[in-house]
Tab-separated table of C-alpha atoms in Angstrom:
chain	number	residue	atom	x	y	z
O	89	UNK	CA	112.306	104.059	107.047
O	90	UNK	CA	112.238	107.905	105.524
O	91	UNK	CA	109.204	110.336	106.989
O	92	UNK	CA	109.962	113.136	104.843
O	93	UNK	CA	107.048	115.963	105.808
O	94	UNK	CA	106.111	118.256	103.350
O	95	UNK	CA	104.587	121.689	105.309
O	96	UNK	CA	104.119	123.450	101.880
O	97	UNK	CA	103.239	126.578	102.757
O	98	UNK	CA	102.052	126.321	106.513
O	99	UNK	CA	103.779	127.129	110.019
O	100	UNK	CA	105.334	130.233	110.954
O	101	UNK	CA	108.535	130.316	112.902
O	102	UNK	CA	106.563	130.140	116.146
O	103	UNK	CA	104.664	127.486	115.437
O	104	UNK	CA	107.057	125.384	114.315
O	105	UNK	CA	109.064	126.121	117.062
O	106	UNK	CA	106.855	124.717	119.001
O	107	UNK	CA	106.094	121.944	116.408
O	108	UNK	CA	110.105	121.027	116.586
O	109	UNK	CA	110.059	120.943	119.994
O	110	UNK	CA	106.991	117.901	120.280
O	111	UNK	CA	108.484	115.991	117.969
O	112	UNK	CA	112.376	115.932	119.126
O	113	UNK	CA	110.779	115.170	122.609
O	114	UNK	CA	108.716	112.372	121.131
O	115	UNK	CA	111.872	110.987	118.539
O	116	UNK	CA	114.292	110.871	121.187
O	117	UNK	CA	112.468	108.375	122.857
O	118	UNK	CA	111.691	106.744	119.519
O	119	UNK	CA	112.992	103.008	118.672
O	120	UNK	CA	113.900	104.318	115.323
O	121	UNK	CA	116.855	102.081	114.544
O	122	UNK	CA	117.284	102.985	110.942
O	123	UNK	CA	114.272	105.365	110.771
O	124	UNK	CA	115.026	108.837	110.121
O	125	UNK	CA	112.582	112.132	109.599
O	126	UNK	CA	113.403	114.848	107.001
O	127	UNK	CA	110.884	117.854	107.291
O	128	UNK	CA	110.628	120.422	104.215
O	129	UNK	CA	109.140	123.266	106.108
O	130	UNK	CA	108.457	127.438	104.701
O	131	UNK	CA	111.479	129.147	103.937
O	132	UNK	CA	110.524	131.602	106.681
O	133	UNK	CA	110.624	128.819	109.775
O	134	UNK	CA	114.038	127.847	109.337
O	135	UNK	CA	115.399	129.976	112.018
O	136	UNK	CA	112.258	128.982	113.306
O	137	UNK	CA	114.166	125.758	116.231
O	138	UNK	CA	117.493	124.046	116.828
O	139	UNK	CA	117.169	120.253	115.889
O	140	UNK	CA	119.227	118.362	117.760
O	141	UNK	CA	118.841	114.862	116.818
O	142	UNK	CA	121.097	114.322	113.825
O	143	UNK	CA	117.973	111.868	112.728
O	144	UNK	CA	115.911	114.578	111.788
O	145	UNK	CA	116.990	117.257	109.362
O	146	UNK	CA	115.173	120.220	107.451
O	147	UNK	CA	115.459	120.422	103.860
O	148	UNK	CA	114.247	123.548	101.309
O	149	UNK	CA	110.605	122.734	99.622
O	150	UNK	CA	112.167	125.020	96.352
O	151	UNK	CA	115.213	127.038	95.516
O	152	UNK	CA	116.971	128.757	92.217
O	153	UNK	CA	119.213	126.705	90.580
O	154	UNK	CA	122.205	129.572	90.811
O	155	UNK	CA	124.556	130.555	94.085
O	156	UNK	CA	122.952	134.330	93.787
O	157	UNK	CA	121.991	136.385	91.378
O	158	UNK	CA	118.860	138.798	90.070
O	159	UNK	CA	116.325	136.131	90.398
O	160	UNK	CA	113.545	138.399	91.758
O	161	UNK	CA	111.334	136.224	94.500
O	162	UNK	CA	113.829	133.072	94.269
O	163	UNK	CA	116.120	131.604	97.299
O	164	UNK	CA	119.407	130.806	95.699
O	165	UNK	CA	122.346	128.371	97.485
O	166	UNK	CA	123.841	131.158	99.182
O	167	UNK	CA	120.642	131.724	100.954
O	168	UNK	CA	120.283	127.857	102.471
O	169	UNK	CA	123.623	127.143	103.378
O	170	UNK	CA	123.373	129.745	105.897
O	171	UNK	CA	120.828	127.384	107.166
O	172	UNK	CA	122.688	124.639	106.766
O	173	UNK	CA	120.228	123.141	104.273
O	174	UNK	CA	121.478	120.237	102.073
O	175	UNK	CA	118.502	118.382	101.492
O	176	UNK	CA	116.251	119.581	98.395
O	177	UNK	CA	112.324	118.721	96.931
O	178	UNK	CA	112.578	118.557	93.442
O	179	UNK	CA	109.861	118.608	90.990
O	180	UNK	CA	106.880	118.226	93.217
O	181	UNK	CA	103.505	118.121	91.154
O	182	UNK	CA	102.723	121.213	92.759
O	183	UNK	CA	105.768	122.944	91.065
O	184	UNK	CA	105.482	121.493	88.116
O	185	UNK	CA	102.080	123.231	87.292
O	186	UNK	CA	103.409	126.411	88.172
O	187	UNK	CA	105.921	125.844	84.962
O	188	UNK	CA	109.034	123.712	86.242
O	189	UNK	CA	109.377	121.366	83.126
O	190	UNK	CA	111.402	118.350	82.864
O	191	UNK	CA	114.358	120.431	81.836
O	192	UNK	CA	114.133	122.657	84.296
O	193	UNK	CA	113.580	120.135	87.240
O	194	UNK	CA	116.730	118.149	85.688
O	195	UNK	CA	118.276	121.900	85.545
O	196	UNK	CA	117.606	121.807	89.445
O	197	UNK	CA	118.530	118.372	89.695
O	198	UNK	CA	122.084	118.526	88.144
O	199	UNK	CA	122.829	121.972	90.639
O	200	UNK	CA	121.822	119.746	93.691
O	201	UNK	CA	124.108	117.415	92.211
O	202	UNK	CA	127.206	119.665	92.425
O	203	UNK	CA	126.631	121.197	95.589
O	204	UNK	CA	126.225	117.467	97.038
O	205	UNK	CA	122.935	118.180	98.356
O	206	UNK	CA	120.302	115.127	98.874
O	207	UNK	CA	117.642	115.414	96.770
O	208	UNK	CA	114.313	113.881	96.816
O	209	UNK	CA	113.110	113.822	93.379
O	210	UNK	CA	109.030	113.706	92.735
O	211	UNK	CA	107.426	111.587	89.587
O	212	UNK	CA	103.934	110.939	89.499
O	213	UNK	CA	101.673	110.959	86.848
O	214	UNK	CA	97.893	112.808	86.371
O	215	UNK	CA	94.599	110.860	86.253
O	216	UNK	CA	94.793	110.834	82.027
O	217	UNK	CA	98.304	109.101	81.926
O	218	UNK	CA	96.860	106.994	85.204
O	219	UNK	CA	93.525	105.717	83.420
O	220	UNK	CA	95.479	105.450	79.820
O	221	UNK	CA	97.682	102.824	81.737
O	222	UNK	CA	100.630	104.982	80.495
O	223	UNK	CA	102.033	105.524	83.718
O	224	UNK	CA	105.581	103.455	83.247
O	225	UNK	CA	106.316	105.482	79.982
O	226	UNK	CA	105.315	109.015	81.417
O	227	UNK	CA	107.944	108.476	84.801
O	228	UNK	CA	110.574	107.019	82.393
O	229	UNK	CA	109.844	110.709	80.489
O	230	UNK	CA	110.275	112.332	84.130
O	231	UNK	CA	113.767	110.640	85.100
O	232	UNK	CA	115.488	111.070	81.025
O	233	UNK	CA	118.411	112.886	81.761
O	234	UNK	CA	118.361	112.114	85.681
O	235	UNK	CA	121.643	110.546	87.219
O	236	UNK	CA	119.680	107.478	88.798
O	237	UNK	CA	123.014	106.124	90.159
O	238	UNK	CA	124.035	109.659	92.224
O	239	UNK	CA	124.240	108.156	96.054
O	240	UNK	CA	122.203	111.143	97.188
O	241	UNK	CA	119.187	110.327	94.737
O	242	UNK	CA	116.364	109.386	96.790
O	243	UNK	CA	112.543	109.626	94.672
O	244	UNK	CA	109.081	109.908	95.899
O	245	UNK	CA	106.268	108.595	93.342
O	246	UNK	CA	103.316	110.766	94.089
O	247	UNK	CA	100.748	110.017	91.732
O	248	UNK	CA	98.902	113.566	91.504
O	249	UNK	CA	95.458	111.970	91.465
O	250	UNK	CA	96.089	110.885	94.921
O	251	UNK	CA	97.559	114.174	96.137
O	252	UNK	CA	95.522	115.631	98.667
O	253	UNK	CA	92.699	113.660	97.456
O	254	UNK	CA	92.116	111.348	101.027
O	255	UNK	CA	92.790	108.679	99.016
O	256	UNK	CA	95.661	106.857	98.618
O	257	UNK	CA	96.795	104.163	95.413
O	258	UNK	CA	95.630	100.442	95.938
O	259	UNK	CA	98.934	98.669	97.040
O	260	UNK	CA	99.204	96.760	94.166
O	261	UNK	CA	99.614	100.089	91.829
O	262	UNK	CA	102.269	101.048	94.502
O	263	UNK	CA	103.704	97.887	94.344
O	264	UNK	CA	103.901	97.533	90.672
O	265	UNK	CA	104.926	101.271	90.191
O	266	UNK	CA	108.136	100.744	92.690
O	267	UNK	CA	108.890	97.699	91.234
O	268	UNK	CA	109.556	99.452	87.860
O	269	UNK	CA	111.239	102.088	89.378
O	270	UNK	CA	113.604	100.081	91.625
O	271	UNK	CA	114.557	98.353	87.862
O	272	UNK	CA	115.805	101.562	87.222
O	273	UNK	CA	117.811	103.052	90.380
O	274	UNK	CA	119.084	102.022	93.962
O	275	UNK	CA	117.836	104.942	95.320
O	276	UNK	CA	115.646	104.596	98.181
O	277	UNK	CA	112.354	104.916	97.064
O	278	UNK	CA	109.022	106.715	99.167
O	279	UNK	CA	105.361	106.914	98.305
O	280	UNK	CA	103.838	110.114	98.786
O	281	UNK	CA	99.623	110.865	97.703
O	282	UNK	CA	97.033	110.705	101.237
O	283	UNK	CA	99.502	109.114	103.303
O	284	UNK	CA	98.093	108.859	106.980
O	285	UNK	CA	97.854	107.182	110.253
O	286	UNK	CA	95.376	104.507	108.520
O	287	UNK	CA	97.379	103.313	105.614
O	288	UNK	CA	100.963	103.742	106.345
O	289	UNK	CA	101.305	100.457	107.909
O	290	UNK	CA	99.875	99.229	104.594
O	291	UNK	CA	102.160	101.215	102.396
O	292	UNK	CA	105.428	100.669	104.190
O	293	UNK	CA	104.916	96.989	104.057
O	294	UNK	CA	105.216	97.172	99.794
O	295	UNK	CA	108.573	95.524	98.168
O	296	UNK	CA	110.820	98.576	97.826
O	297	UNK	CA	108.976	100.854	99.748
O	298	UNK	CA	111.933	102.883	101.726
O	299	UNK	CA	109.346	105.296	103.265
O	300	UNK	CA	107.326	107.963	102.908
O	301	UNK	CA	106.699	111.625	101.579
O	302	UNK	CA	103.673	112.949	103.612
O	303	UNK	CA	101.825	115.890	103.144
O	304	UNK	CA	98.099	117.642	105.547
O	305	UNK	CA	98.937	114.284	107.576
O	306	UNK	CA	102.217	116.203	109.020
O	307	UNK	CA	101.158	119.479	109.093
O	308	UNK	CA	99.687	118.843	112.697
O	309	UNK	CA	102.930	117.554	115.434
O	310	UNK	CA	100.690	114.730	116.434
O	311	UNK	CA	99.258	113.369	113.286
O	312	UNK	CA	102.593	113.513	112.174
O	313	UNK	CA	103.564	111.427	115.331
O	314	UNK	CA	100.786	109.446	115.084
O	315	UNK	CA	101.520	108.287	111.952
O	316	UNK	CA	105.136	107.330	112.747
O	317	UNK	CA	103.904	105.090	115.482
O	318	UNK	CA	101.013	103.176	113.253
O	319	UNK	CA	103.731	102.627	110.744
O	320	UNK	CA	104.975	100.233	113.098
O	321	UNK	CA	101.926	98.820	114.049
């Protein structure tokens, strides 16, 4: 199973020091088998620990498709691999408003690609497409021109009317939505839209369902923890 914690933009470098510090206490004594954490903190808190367990990794929430360059305001490749960064988000709904269309997400996509780097690619669709029962058709648009076979591919559906909302999809949208997308890709495949201690259980237990992209649930160490442990309640 994949927690993959989205910070967005909260924690400093001290606080997630500290934050790293709970939760490699608490993992290490984890029965986590073939679980495996991936947090997508600030740029700023990289520097901010030193995770040991090699089952829980930091990946960049954004970044410049280029190696370096005058992109005013961007971090670039030769900024992450000082970090050690090879894990990437990729067209989160909250980027995607800002401007990042489907050719520049598969712009982003295809860089990853080259440099090797895991990506976890985001598809959801808005409360329009949701209600118009167009969903299918709108996150076939989203993947066009997406290598669904690269072994690195992993892809969260977060359907944006569920994104910070408190309330998750009914499991049989989740279901149905994963079933079309594992038609389409053996990636592993996460759910991500008000994922929390009370419905994980519920979500992880969906055909397909490889994990989970979390967001205000794993901004706090122990929600975050919390939530690990009810998923295998």
């Amino acid at each position: 199973m994949i927690f993959a914690a989205n910070f967005k933009s909260n924690h400093s470098r001290a606080s997630f020091k500290e934050y790293a510090g709970i939760l490699g206490d608490f993992w290490s004594e984890f029965d986590k088998k073939d679980d495996e954490i991936i947090i997508f903190p600030p740029f700023s808190a990289f520097c901010g620990c030193a995770l040991k367990d090699k089952k829980i990794s930091l990946g960049a929430q954004n970044f410049y498709p280029a190696n370096n360059g005058a992109f005013t305001g961007e971090i670039c490749a030769d900024m992450l691999s000082e970090f050690g960064i090879n894990s990437v988000l990729v067209g989160h709904s909250e980027r995607r408003a800002l401007g990042e269309d489907d050719e520049f997400v598969r712009a982003k996509f295809e860089f990853a690609k080259a440099k090797l780097w895991r990506v976890v690619l985001c598809v959801g669709e808005d409360d329009i497409v949701h209600m118009n029962g167009n969903t299918c058709e709108f996150l076939e648009s989203q993947l066009e021109g997406i290598d669904l076979a690269y072994e690195k591919l992993i892809i969260a559906y977060e359907p944006i009317w569920a994104i910070g909302t408190g309330k998750s999809a009914k499991p049989e949208i989740i279901a149905e939505i994963l079933e079309f997308l594992s038609l389409k890709t053996k990636a592993p495949l996460l759910y991500g839209g008000s994922v929390n201690a009370s419905n994980i259980a519920m979500i992880t237990q969906i055909p397909h369902c490889a994990g989970v992209l979390v967001g205000s649930a794993s901004w706090q160490v122990q929600s975050f923890i919390d939530l690990i442990k009810a998923s295998k309640a």
